[in-house]
Coordinates of C-alpha atoms in Angstrom, one line a residue:
Chain A
M62 CA 30.7 -8.6 46.5
K63 CA 29.6 -7.4 43.1
L64 CA 32.0 -7.6 40.2
R65 CA 32.9 -4.3 39.3
L66 CA 31.3 -4.6 35.7
L67 CA 28.1 -5.5 37.4
E68 CA 28.5 -2.7 40.2
D69 CA 25.8 -0.4 38.7
S70 CA 23.7 -2.9 37.2
N71 CA 21.3 -5.5 37.5
G72 CA 23.4 -7.8 35.0
L73 CA 24.8 -11.5 35.2
L74 CA 28.2 -12.8 34.5
V75 CA 27.3 -16.3 33.4
K76 CA 29.2 -19.3 31.7
I77 CA 27.7 -21.0 28.6
L78 CA 27.0 -24.6 28.8
Y79 CA 25.1 -25.1 25.5
L80 CA 24.1 -22.9 22.9
S81 CA 20.9 -23.6 20.4
C82 CA 21.3 -23.5 16.6
D83 CA 17.7 -22.3 15.4
P84 CA 17.0 -21.7 11.6
Y85 CA 15.7 -17.9 12.4
K86 CA 19.2 -16.9 12.9
K87 CA 19.3 -16.6 8.9
F88 CA 16.7 -14.0 9.4
R89 CA 19.1 -11.9 11.6
M90 CA 21.7 -11.6 8.4
T91 CA 19.3 -10.5 6.0
K92 CA 18.0 -6.6 6.3
P93 CA 14.8 -6.3 5.1
Y94 CA 13.2 -8.4 7.6
V95 CA 15.1 -7.2 11.0
L96 CA 12.5 -4.9 12.0
V97 CA 9.4 -7.1 12.4
Y98 CA 10.8 -10.0 13.6
V99 CA 14.2 -9.9 15.7
E100 CA 17.4 -7.6 15.8
P101 CA 19.8 -8.3 13.2
F102 CA 23.3 -9.4 14.1
R103 CA 25.6 -6.6 14.4
P104 CA 29.2 -6.7 12.8
G105 CA 31.8 -6.7 15.5
S106 CA 29.6 -7.7 18.1
P107 CA 29.2 -11.1 19.4
L108 CA 26.2 -13.2 18.1
T109 CA 23.2 -13.9 20.1
G110 CA 20.9 -16.6 20.6
Y111 CA 19.5 -19.0 22.7
G112 CA 21.6 -20.5 25.3
V113 CA 21.7 -22.5 28.8
A114 CA 24.2 -20.9 31.5
R115 CA 25.5 -21.0 34.9
V116 CA 25.5 -17.8 36.8
L117 CA 29.2 -16.9 38.0
E118 CA 28.4 -13.3 39.3
S119 CA 25.1 -11.8 39.8
G120 CA 23.6 -8.3 40.3
H121 CA 20.0 -9.4 39.8
P122 CA 17.8 -10.2 42.9
N123 CA 16.2 -13.5 41.0
F124 CA 19.4 -15.0 40.5
K125 CA 22.5 -16.2 42.6
K126 CA 25.6 -17.6 42.0
G127 CA 25.6 -21.4 40.7
D128 CA 22.1 -21.0 39.3
L129 CA 21.5 -22.4 36.1
L130 CA 19.2 -20.6 33.2
W131 CA 18.1 -20.5 29.9
G132 CA 17.5 -17.6 27.5
F133 CA 18.9 -15.2 25.2
T134 CA 22.4 -14.9 25.7
G135 CA 25.8 -14.1 23.9
Q136 CA 27.4 -16.9 21.7
E137 CA 30.4 -16.7 23.7
E138 CA 31.8 -18.5 26.6
Y139 CA 31.6 -16.0 29.2
P140 CA 28.9 -13.4 28.2
L141 CA 27.7 -10.5 30.5
L142 CA 23.6 -10.5 30.4
N143 CA 22.3 -7.1 31.0
A144 CA 18.8 -8.1 30.8
P145 CA 18.6 -11.0 32.9
E146 CA 14.9 -10.8 33.4
T147 CA 14.4 -12.1 30.0
C148 CA 15.9 -15.4 31.0
F149 CA 14.2 -18.3 32.9
K150 CA 15.7 -19.6 35.9
I151 CA 16.0 -23.8 35.5
E152 CA 14.3 -24.9 38.7
D153 CA 14.3 -28.8 37.9
A154 CA 17.7 -30.3 38.3
N155 CA 17.1 -33.8 37.4
L156 CA 17.0 -33.4 33.5
P157 CA 19.8 -32.8 31.3
P158 CA 20.5 -28.9 31.4
S159 CA 21.0 -29.3 27.5
Y160 CA 17.3 -29.9 27.5
Y161 CA 16.9 -26.1 27.8
T162 CA 17.7 -25.6 24.5
G163 CA 15.4 -27.6 23.0
L164 CA 12.7 -29.9 24.7
L165 CA 12.2 -27.6 27.6
G166 CA 13.1 -24.3 26.1
M167 CA 12.4 -22.3 22.8
P168 CA 11.8 -25.3 20.4
G169 CA 9.7 -27.1 23.1
M170 CA 7.5 -24.1 23.7
T171 CA 7.3 -23.6 20.1
A172 CA 5.8 -26.9 19.5
Y173 CA 3.5 -26.4 22.3
A174 CA 2.3 -23.0 21.5
G175 CA 2.3 -24.0 17.7
F176 CA 0.4 -27.2 18.1
F177 CA -2.1 -26.6 20.9
E178 CA -2.6 -22.6 20.6
V179 CA -2.4 -22.0 16.8
C180 CA -3.5 -25.7 15.4
S181 CA -6.8 -25.8 17.8
P182 CA -6.3 -29.7 17.6
K183 CA -8.9 -32.1 18.5
K184 CA -8.6 -35.6 19.4
G185 CA -8.6 -38.1 16.5
E186 CA -7.2 -35.4 13.8
T187 CA -4.7 -36.0 11.2
V188 CA -1.6 -34.4 11.7
F189 CA 1.4 -33.7 9.3
I190 CA 4.7 -32.2 10.1
S191 CA 7.2 -31.2 7.6
E192 CA 11.1 -31.5 9.0
A193 CA 9.6 -33.8 11.4
S194 CA 13.2 -35.1 12.9
G195 CA 14.1 -31.4 13.8
A196 CA 14.0 -29.5 16.9
V197 CA 10.3 -28.5 16.8
G198 CA 8.9 -31.2 14.4
Q199 CA 9.7 -34.3 17.0
L200 CA 8.3 -32.8 19.9
V201 CA 5.1 -31.5 17.9
G202 CA 4.7 -35.1 16.7
Q203 CA 5.0 -36.6 20.2
F204 CA 2.7 -33.9 21.8
A205 CA 0.2 -34.5 18.9
K206 CA 0.4 -38.4 19.5
L207 CA 0.0 -38.0 23.4
F208 CA -3.0 -35.9 22.8
G209 CA -5.1 -38.7 20.4
C210 CA -4.3 -37.4 16.9
Y211 CA -2.8 -39.6 13.8
V212 CA 0.7 -38.1 13.1
V213 CA 2.9 -38.3 9.9
G214 CA 6.2 -36.6 9.4
S215 CA 8.6 -36.1 6.7
A216 CA 12.4 -36.0 6.9
S217 CA 15.2 -35.9 4.9
S218 CA 17.2 -39.3 5.4
K219 CA 16.2 -42.8 5.6
E220 CA 17.9 -42.7 9.4
K221 CA 15.4 -39.6 10.4
V222 CA 12.3 -41.6 9.1
D223 CA 13.4 -44.8 11.0
L224 CA 13.9 -42.3 14.1
L225 CA 10.4 -41.1 13.7
K226 CA 8.8 -44.4 13.1
N227 CA 10.4 -46.5 15.8
K228 CA 11.4 -44.1 18.7
S229 CA 9.3 -40.9 18.4
G230 CA 6.0 -43.1 17.7
F231 CA 4.8 -41.4 15.0
D232 CA 2.5 -43.6 13.0
D233 CA 4.1 -43.0 9.7
A234 CA 6.9 -41.0 8.2
F235 CA 8.6 -40.7 4.5
N236 CA 11.9 -39.5 3.1
Y237 CA 10.7 -36.4 0.9
K238 CA 13.6 -36.8 -0.9
E239 CA 12.6 -40.2 -2.3
E240 CA 9.3 -39.2 -3.3
L241 CA 9.0 -38.3 -6.9
D242 CA 5.7 -36.9 -6.1
L243 CA 4.7 -35.1 -2.9
D244 CA 1.1 -34.8 -3.8
A245 CA 0.9 -39.2 -4.0
A246 CA 3.1 -39.4 -1.0
L247 CA 0.6 -37.3 1.0
K248 CA -2.6 -39.0 -0.3
R249 CA -1.0 -42.6 0.4
C250 CA -0.5 -41.4 4.1
F251 CA -3.6 -39.4 4.4
P252 CA -6.1 -41.1 2.3
E253 CA -8.8 -39.1 3.9
G254 CA -6.8 -35.7 4.2
I255 CA -5.0 -33.7 6.6
D256 CA -6.9 -31.5 9.4
I257 CA -3.3 -30.2 10.7
Y258 CA -0.4 -29.1 9.1
F259 CA 2.7 -27.9 11.3
E260 CA 4.7 -26.0 8.5
N261 CA 8.8 -25.9 9.0
V262 CA 9.7 -26.1 5.2
G263 CA 7.5 -24.2 2.9
G264 CA 7.8 -24.3 -0.8
K265 CA 6.9 -27.3 -2.7
M266 CA 5.8 -29.3 0.2
L267 CA 3.6 -26.7 1.1
D268 CA 2.3 -26.6 -2.4
A269 CA 1.5 -30.4 -2.4
V270 CA 0.1 -30.2 1.2
L271 CA -2.6 -27.7 0.2
L272 CA -4.2 -30.3 -2.3
S273 CA -4.5 -32.7 0.7
M274 CA -6.0 -30.4 3.5
K275 CA -9.4 -31.2 4.6
L276 CA -12.1 -28.9 5.0
H277 CA -11.5 -26.5 7.8
G278 CA -7.8 -27.6 8.0
R279 CA -5.5 -25.7 10.0
I280 CA -2.2 -24.7 9.2
A281 CA 0.7 -23.2 11.6
V282 CA 3.5 -21.7 9.9
C283 CA 6.5 -22.0 12.4
G284 CA 9.4 -21.8 9.8
M285 CA 9.8 -22.4 5.7
I286 CA 13.5 -23.3 6.0
S287 CA 13.4 -24.5 2.3
Q288 CA 12.8 -20.9 1.4
Y289 CA 15.7 -18.9 3.4
N290 CA 18.4 -19.3 1.2
L291 CA 17.0 -18.7 -2.1
E292 CA 17.5 -15.6 -4.1
Q293 CA 13.5 -15.7 -5.0
P294 CA 11.5 -18.2 -2.9
E295 CA 9.4 -20.4 -4.8
G296 CA 6.1 -20.0 -6.2
I297 CA 3.1 -21.6 -4.1
H298 CA 0.0 -22.3 -6.4
N299 CA -2.6 -24.1 -4.7
L300 CA -3.6 -21.2 -2.6
T301 CA -7.4 -21.4 -4.0
N302 CA -7.5 -24.6 -1.8
F303 CA -7.9 -21.7 1.1
I304 CA -11.5 -21.1 -0.1
L305 CA -12.6 -24.6 -1.2
K306 CA -11.7 -26.0 2.2
R307 CA -11.8 -23.0 4.5
I308 CA -8.4 -23.5 5.4
R309 CA -6.9 -21.3 8.0
M310 CA -3.1 -20.5 7.8
E311 CA -1.1 -18.4 10.9
G312 CA 2.3 -17.5 11.1
F313 CA 3.5 -17.7 14.5
V314 CA 6.5 -16.7 17.0
V315 CA 7.2 -18.3 20.1
T316 CA 8.0 -15.1 22.2
D317 CA 4.3 -14.2 21.9
Y318 CA 3.6 -17.2 24.1
Y319 CA 6.2 -17.2 26.7
H320 CA 3.6 -16.1 29.2
L321 CA 2.2 -20.1 28.8
Y322 CA 5.8 -21.5 29.6
P323 CA 4.6 -22.4 33.3
K324 CA 1.6 -24.3 31.9
F325 CA 3.8 -26.0 29.3
L326 CA 6.4 -27.3 32.2
E327 CA 3.3 -28.6 33.9
M328 CA 2.2 -30.6 31.0
V329 CA 5.7 -31.6 29.6
L330 CA 7.6 -32.5 32.6
P331 CA 5.5 -35.5 34.0
Q332 CA 5.4 -37.0 30.5
I333 CA 9.1 -36.6 30.3
K334 CA 9.8 -38.3 33.8
E335 CA 7.3 -41.0 32.9
G336 CA 9.5 -41.8 29.8
K337 CA 6.8 -40.7 27.3
I338 CA 8.6 -38.5 25.2
V339 CA 11.6 -39.5 23.3
Y340 CA 14.2 -36.4 22.5
V341 CA 17.1 -36.5 20.2
E342 CA 19.9 -34.2 20.5
D343 CA 23.0 -33.6 18.1
T344 CA 25.6 -32.4 20.3
P345 CA 29.0 -31.4 18.7
E346 CA 31.6 -30.0 21.3
G347 CA 33.4 -26.6 21.1
L348 CA 32.2 -23.2 20.1
E349 CA 34.4 -23.2 17.2
N350 CA 31.8 -25.9 15.8
A351 CA 29.0 -23.2 16.0
P352 CA 29.1 -21.9 12.6
T353 CA 29.4 -25.5 10.6
A354 CA 26.5 -26.5 13.2
L355 CA 24.3 -23.7 12.1
I356 CA 24.8 -24.2 8.4
G357 CA 24.1 -27.9 8.7
L358 CA 20.4 -27.0 9.6
F359 CA 19.8 -25.8 6.2
Y360 CA 21.3 -29.1 4.6
G361 CA 19.6 -31.4 6.8
C362 CA 22.7 -32.6 8.3
N363 CA 21.5 -32.8 12.0
V364 CA 19.5 -35.6 13.5
G365 CA 17.4 -34.1 16.1
K366 CA 18.1 -30.7 18.0
Q367 CA 21.2 -29.1 16.8
V368 CA 22.8 -28.0 20.0
V369 CA 26.5 -26.9 20.7
V370 CA 28.2 -28.0 23.7
V371 CA 30.5 -25.0 24.8
S372 CA 31.0 -26.6 28.3
H373 CA 29.3 -29.5 30.7
I374 CA 29.9 -28.1 33.8
Chain B
M17 CA -55.7 -26.2 -3.4
K18 CA -52.2 -27.2 -4.2
L19 CA -50.7 -27.8 -7.6
R20 CA -50.5 -31.1 -8.7
L21 CA -46.6 -31.1 -8.7
L22 CA -47.0 -30.0 -5.0
E23 CA -49.3 -32.5 -4.0
D24 CA -46.9 -34.6 -1.9
S25 CA -44.1 -32.1 -1.3
N26 CA -43.3 -29.1 1.0
G27 CA -42.2 -27.4 -2.2
L28 CA -42.8 -24.0 -4.0
L29 CA -43.6 -23.1 -7.5
V30 CA -42.0 -19.5 -8.0
K31 CA -41.5 -16.8 -10.4
I32 CA -37.9 -15.7 -10.7
L33 CA -37.8 -12.1 -10.4
Y34 CA -33.7 -11.6 -10.1
L35 CA -30.7 -13.6 -10.5
S36 CA -27.5 -13.2 -9.2
C37 CA -24.1 -13.6 -11.0
D38 CA -21.3 -15.1 -8.8
P39 CA -17.7 -15.8 -9.5
Y40 CA -18.2 -19.0 -7.3
K41 CA -20.1 -20.8 -10.6
K42 CA -17.0 -21.2 -12.0
F43 CA -15.9 -23.7 -9.5
R44 CA -19.5 -25.6 -10.4
M45 CA -17.9 -26.1 -14.0
T46 CA -14.4 -27.6 -12.6
K47 CA -14.9 -31.2 -11.4
P48 CA -12.1 -31.5 -9.0
Y49 CA -13.6 -28.9 -6.6
V50 CA -16.9 -30.1 -6.6
L51 CA -16.9 -32.3 -3.5
V52 CA -15.7 -29.7 -0.8
Y53 CA -17.7 -26.9 -2.1
V54 CA -21.0 -27.0 -3.8
E55 CA -22.7 -29.2 -6.0
P56 CA -21.3 -29.2 -9.8
F57 CA -23.9 -28.2 -12.5
R58 CA -25.3 -31.0 -14.0
P59 CA -25.6 -31.2 -17.8
G60 CA -29.0 -31.2 -19.1
S61 CA -30.4 -30.0 -15.8
P62 CA -31.3 -26.3 -15.2
L63 CA -28.2 -24.3 -13.5
T64 CA -29.0 -23.3 -10.1
G65 CA -27.8 -20.2 -8.2
Y66 CA -29.1 -17.7 -5.8
G67 CA -32.2 -15.6 -6.9
V68 CA -35.1 -13.5 -5.8
A69 CA -38.6 -15.2 -6.4
R70 CA -42.4 -14.7 -5.7
V71 CA -44.2 -17.4 -4.5
L72 CA -46.9 -18.6 -6.8
E73 CA -48.2 -21.8 -5.5
S74 CA -46.8 -23.3 -2.0
G75 CA -47.1 -26.7 -0.3
H76 CA -44.9 -25.2 2.5
P77 CA -46.0 -24.0 5.9
N78 CA -43.6 -21.2 6.0
F79 CA -44.5 -19.6 2.6
K80 CA -47.8 -18.5 1.0
K81 CA -48.7 -17.2 -2.5
G82 CA -47.5 -13.7 -2.9
D83 CA -44.2 -14.3 -0.5
L84 CA -41.0 -12.8 -1.8
L85 CA -38.2 -14.8 -0.8
W86 CA -34.1 -15.5 -1.7
G87 CA -32.2 -18.2 -1.7
F88 CA -30.8 -21.1 -3.8
T89 CA -33.3 -21.6 -6.9
G90 CA -33.1 -22.6 -10.4
Q91 CA -31.9 -20.2 -12.9
E92 CA -35.1 -20.1 -14.9
E93 CA -38.5 -18.3 -15.0
Y94 CA -40.6 -20.8 -13.2
P95 CA -38.7 -23.1 -11.1
L96 CA -39.9 -25.5 -8.5
L97 CA -38.4 -25.6 -5.2
N98 CA -38.0 -28.8 -3.5
A99 CA -36.3 -27.7 -0.2
P100 CA -37.7 -24.0 0.2
E101 CA -36.6 -24.1 4.1
T102 CA -33.2 -23.3 2.7
C103 CA -34.5 -20.1 1.5
F104 CA -35.0 -16.7 3.2
K105 CA -38.5 -15.0 3.5
I106 CA -38.1 -11.3 2.4
E107 CA -40.0 -9.6 5.4
D108 CA -39.0 -6.0 4.6
A109 CA -41.0 -4.7 1.6
N110 CA -39.9 -1.3 1.9
L111 CA -36.7 -1.9 -0.1
P112 CA -35.9 -3.0 -3.8
P113 CA -36.1 -6.9 -3.7
S114 CA -33.0 -7.1 -6.2
Y115 CA -31.1 -6.1 -3.1
Y116 CA -31.7 -9.7 -1.6
T117 CA -29.3 -10.9 -4.5
G118 CA -26.7 -8.5 -3.2
L119 CA -26.5 -6.0 -0.5
L120 CA -29.2 -8.1 1.5
G121 CA -28.5 -11.6 0.5
M122 CA -25.4 -13.8 0.0
P123 CA -22.8 -11.2 -1.0
G124 CA -24.1 -8.8 1.8
M125 CA -23.6 -11.6 4.3
T126 CA -20.1 -12.6 3.0
A127 CA -18.8 -9.1 3.3
Y128 CA -20.3 -9.1 7.2
A129 CA -19.2 -12.4 8.0
G130 CA -15.9 -12.1 6.1
F131 CA -14.9 -8.7 7.6
F132 CA -16.6 -8.9 11.4
E133 CA -16.1 -12.7 11.9
V134 CA -12.8 -13.7 10.0
C135 CA -10.9 -10.5 10.0
S136 CA -11.7 -9.5 13.7
P137 CA -11.3 -5.8 13.0
K138 CA -10.5 -3.1 15.5
K139 CA -11.4 0.6 15.2
G140 CA -8.7 2.6 13.6
E141 CA -7.3 -0.3 11.6
T142 CA -6.1 0.0 8.0
V143 CA -8.0 -2.2 5.3
F144 CA -7.4 -3.4 1.8
I145 CA -9.8 -4.7 -0.4
S146 CA -9.2 -5.9 -3.7
E147 CA -11.7 -6.1 -6.5
A148 CA -13.6 -3.4 -4.2
S149 CA -16.3 -2.2 -6.6
G150 CA -17.7 -5.8 -7.0
A151 CA -20.8 -6.9 -5.2
V152 CA -18.9 -7.9 -1.8
G153 CA -15.9 -5.4 -2.0
Q154 CA -17.9 -2.5 -2.0
L155 CA -19.8 -3.6 0.8
V156 CA -16.9 -4.5 3.1
G157 CA -15.3 -1.0 2.5
Q158 CA -18.8 0.4 3.5
F159 CA -18.9 -1.4 6.6
A160 CA -15.4 -1.1 7.6
K161 CA -15.8 2.5 7.4
L162 CA -18.8 2.6 9.5
F163 CA -17.0 0.7 11.9
G164 CA -14.1 2.9 12.1
C165 CA -11.3 1.8 9.7
Y166 CA -9.1 3.6 7.2
V167 CA -10.2 1.8 3.9
V168 CA -8.4 1.6 0.5
G169 CA -9.8 -0.4 -2.5
S170 CA -8.5 -1.6 -5.8
A171 CA -10.5 -1.8 -9.0
S172 CA -10.0 -2.5 -12.8
S173 CA -11.1 1.1 -14.0
K174 CA -11.1 4.7 -13.7
E175 CA -15.1 4.8 -13.6
K176 CA -15.0 2.1 -10.7
V177 CA -12.1 4.1 -8.6
D178 CA -14.3 7.3 -8.9
L179 CA -16.9 5.3 -7.9
L180 CA -15.2 4.0 -4.6
K181 CA -13.9 7.3 -3.6
N182 CA -16.6 9.5 -4.5
K183 CA -19.7 7.7 -3.7
S184 CA -18.7 4.6 -1.7
G185 CA -16.8 6.7 0.9
F186 CA -13.7 4.8 0.5
D187 CA -10.4 6.5 1.9
D188 CA -8.6 6.2 -1.3
A189 CA -8.8 3.6 -4.1
F190 CA -6.6 3.0 -7.0
N191 CA -6.9 1.3 -10.5
Y192 CA -4.5 -1.5 -10.4
K193 CA -4.1 -1.8 -14.4
E194 CA -2.6 1.4 -14.2
E195 CA 0.1 0.8 -11.7
L196 CA 3.3 -0.6 -12.7
D197 CA 4.4 -1.7 -9.3
L198 CA 1.5 -3.1 -7.5
D199 CA 4.0 -3.1 -4.2
A200 CA 4.8 0.6 -4.6
A201 CA 1.0 1.2 -5.2
L202 CA 0.2 -0.2 -1.7
K203 CA 3.2 1.4 0.2
R204 CA 1.8 4.7 -1.2
C205 CA -1.9 4.0 0.3
F206 CA -0.4 2.5 3.4
P207 CA 2.8 4.0 4.3
E208 CA 2.5 2.2 7.9
G209 CA 1.0 -1.1 6.5
I210 CA -1.9 -3.1 5.9
D211 CA -3.8 -4.7 9.2
I212 CA -6.5 -6.4 7.1
Y213 CA -6.7 -7.7 3.9
F214 CA -10.0 -8.6 2.2
E215 CA -8.7 -11.1 -0.8
N216 CA -11.0 -11.4 -3.9
V217 CA -8.6 -11.7 -6.3
G218 CA -5.3 -13.9 -5.8
G219 CA -2.5 -13.4 -7.7
K220 CA 0.2 -10.8 -8.1
M221 CA -2.1 -8.5 -5.8
L222 CA -1.8 -11.0 -2.8
D223 CA 1.9 -11.7 -3.4
A224 CA 2.3 -7.6 -3.3
V225 CA -0.1 -7.4 -0.3
L226 CA 2.2 -9.7 1.8
L227 CA 4.9 -7.2 1.5
S228 CA 2.7 -4.6 3.3
M229 CA 1.2 -6.3 5.7
K230 CA 1.7 -5.4 9.5
L231 CA 2.3 -7.6 12.4
H232 CA -0.5 -9.6 13.3
G233 CA -2.3 -8.9 10.1
R234 CA -5.4 -10.7 8.9
I235 CA -6.4 -11.9 5.6
A236 CA -9.8 -13.1 4.8
V237 CA -9.9 -15.1 1.9
C238 CA -13.1 -14.5 0.0
G239 CA -12.2 -15.0 -3.5
M240 CA -9.1 -15.2 -5.8
I241 CA -10.9 -14.6 -9.0
S242 CA -8.0 -13.7 -11.1
Q243 CA -6.9 -17.3 -10.9
Y244 CA -9.9 -19.3 -11.7
N245 CA -9.7 -19.3 -15.3
L246 CA -5.9 -20.0 -15.4
E247 CA -4.4 -23.4 -16.3
Q248 CA -1.6 -23.1 -13.7
P249 CA -2.7 -20.5 -11.1
E250 CA 0.1 -18.3 -10.5
G251 CA 2.7 -18.8 -7.8
I252 CA 3.1 -16.7 -4.6
H253 CA 6.4 -16.1 -3.4
N254 CA 6.1 -14.0 -0.4
L255 CA 4.7 -16.5 1.9
T256 CA 7.7 -16.1 4.3
N257 CA 5.9 -12.8 5.7
F258 CA 3.6 -15.2 7.2
I259 CA 6.1 -15.8 9.9
L260 CA 7.9 -12.6 10.0
K261 CA 4.7 -10.9 10.6
R262 CA 2.5 -13.5 12.4
I263 CA -0.1 -13.4 9.7
R264 CA -3.4 -15.0 9.9
M265 CA -5.2 -15.8 6.6
E266 CA -8.6 -17.6 6.4
G267 CA -10.6 -18.9 3.5
F268 CA -14.4 -18.9 4.2
V269 CA -17.7 -19.7 2.7
V270 CA -20.7 -17.5 3.6
T271 CA -23.0 -20.8 4.1
D272 CA -20.9 -21.3 7.2
Y273 CA -22.3 -18.1 8.6
Y274 CA -25.8 -18.1 7.6
H275 CA -27.2 -18.4 11.4
L276 CA -25.7 -14.7 11.8
Y277 CA -28.2 -13.4 9.2
P278 CA -30.9 -12.1 11.7
K279 CA -28.0 -10.2 13.4
F280 CA -26.6 -8.8 10.3
L281 CA -30.1 -7.5 9.0
E282 CA -30.3 -5.9 12.6
M283 CA -27.4 -3.9 11.6
V284 CA -27.8 -3.2 8.1
L285 CA -31.2 -2.4 7.8
P286 CA -31.1 0.6 9.9
Q287 CA -28.0 1.8 8.0
I288 CA -29.6 1.2 4.8
K289 CA -32.7 3.5 5.5
E290 CA -30.3 6.1 7.2
G291 CA -28.9 6.5 3.7
K292 CA -25.6 5.4 5.3
I293 CA -24.7 2.7 2.6
V294 CA -24.3 3.3 -1.3
Y295 CA -25.1 0.3 -3.2
V296 CA -24.6 0.0 -6.7
E297 CA -26.3 -2.8 -9.3
D298 CA -25.7 -3.7 -12.8
T299 CA -28.8 -4.8 -14.1
P300 CA -29.1 -6.3 -17.6
E301 CA -32.6 -7.6 -18.6
G302 CA -33.5 -11.1 -19.6
L303 CA -32.5 -14.6 -18.7
E304 CA -31.1 -14.7 -22.1
N305 CA -28.2 -12.2 -20.8
A306 CA -27.1 -14.1 -18.0
P307 CA -24.4 -16.2 -19.3
T308 CA -22.9 -13.1 -20.9
A309 CA -23.1 -11.5 -17.6
L310 CA -21.6 -14.1 -15.7
I311 CA -18.8 -14.2 -18.0
G312 CA -18.2 -10.6 -17.8
L313 CA -17.3 -10.8 -13.8
F314 CA -14.1 -12.5 -15.0
Y315 CA -13.3 -9.7 -17.1
G316 CA -14.5 -6.8 -14.9
C317 CA -17.2 -5.9 -17.2
N318 CA -19.7 -5.2 -14.5
V319 CA -19.9 -2.0 -12.4
G320 CA -21.3 -3.0 -9.0
K321 CA -23.1 -6.2 -8.3
Q322 CA -24.2 -8.1 -11.4
V323 CA -27.8 -8.9 -11.3
V324 CA -30.0 -10.1 -13.9
V325 CA -33.5 -8.9 -14.0
V326 CA -35.8 -11.9 -15.4
S327 CA -39.0 -10.0 -14.3
H328 CA -39.8 -7.2 -12.2
I329 CA -42.9 -7.9 -10.8

């Protein structure tokens, strides 16, 4: 029997297990951007974002009570989902469901699409990833290593750098806060230059990277987190390198690539099961900690994918 | 009989008719760039660059005395060409040979490759071209119009703007020097936004264009002439639009596309003969005027393609 709320809809009543904290949410609080990217948050309404949930009542033929799903949900304990067809049913119950906020969800797809579709990598190429210990960065680096590239990442603490080098299998990593000269740091790590830059931060790092890009280098712009909270974004000065080195730079948004999700799972599920991918989560408990966790992203407080645990079952 | 100079080579002795003045020459005077782009000028040796020449003596089987060719030559009256296989023989004698410094030479191929190969245009899209009255810009605009796009250009004087609107068939054009607010000028010309930006100038114009780009917009970076003579290039602040609008920007160099030259001629020769293309040249006479003509490019002195006439026959 349908809940009365669901009687005339295809909706679902779900219980949220895990919520994802993602930098793009900043855009949803900033008017000029809303029309081209994603809906703005509406004052007085529950926030929305990616989450993992269990179905309590279903009005939709694709979902039944007890199913797990991930997708765009309310940032609440018991939201009502009116368009469940935009959510993905979780078929593989052998992995932690929280992974579907990250490795197996939007950030995983972002890393996959950004690296393989936008960067057009070739085996043996050199890859640099900024914010490399974050949700997306740590995966790009591992996908790139498994694919056969030389991979270096930057992060904001010694702890994160150690993680990249010793657990995530990066060839090298550095703490950008301890480098007086980013250009010199990049030249040290890439004496022959960078083929692919996976851009998560923008600003000074992008400016330095442009000096080290190789001929026909590619830059996938996934984010520019260092710029989102500035009144006036920093100026980038080295763009003439685009001509000198025939650089291609492309901004992308994962929603354009969700049709590749089955192909992505086909690649990544065996890699996870064979222990080839290390995945780190930062998992404070309680919905009340969601605002702090989100703000923490902009200060580099998280180590690994920032999740908020609302309920474990 | 071969000239003694040519006895043991495949070289050519040629007489220069027309020399091309091109902004990229600035790079050849600037050390850090030389390795990735083009050979530097060598103090004490003749300058080199694109030119149109008549063969006086030939040591190469592809060329005979009297042939016309275009390609990389010495900026002299009678250079010796040691690698004539890099030059293109001029087969169509019915058009002014000076056109092979521009419309039918490197700038024409630049416009063709940059627009059709880098920008991936679709009929009906909106196209903005900066420095639109220059050698490349005027051609990009006309190719785009003939292809079915809406085309607007910017230039540096009323005379050039009139030329674009009244002779080159642009839908609209503006004098950027008379616009207090480039963002407002672009919004006036493109109320719905820009699909394709053909970038010739860089700096403030690029920053303003980024605000008007449409979703999945494309930017072909052909040049950034406003930046080449600055100690420190201007800062570009609006790069977060790359993410918000999934913009793709790509620097390119025409030499990567010369294999398409026959395809280009197949398109453009009929268009010229049917009078569909208007082509303007700025043609001072005398090799001694070459330095002034080159420097003039950086001050917007030229109207149309800057050529130097060394000899008419």
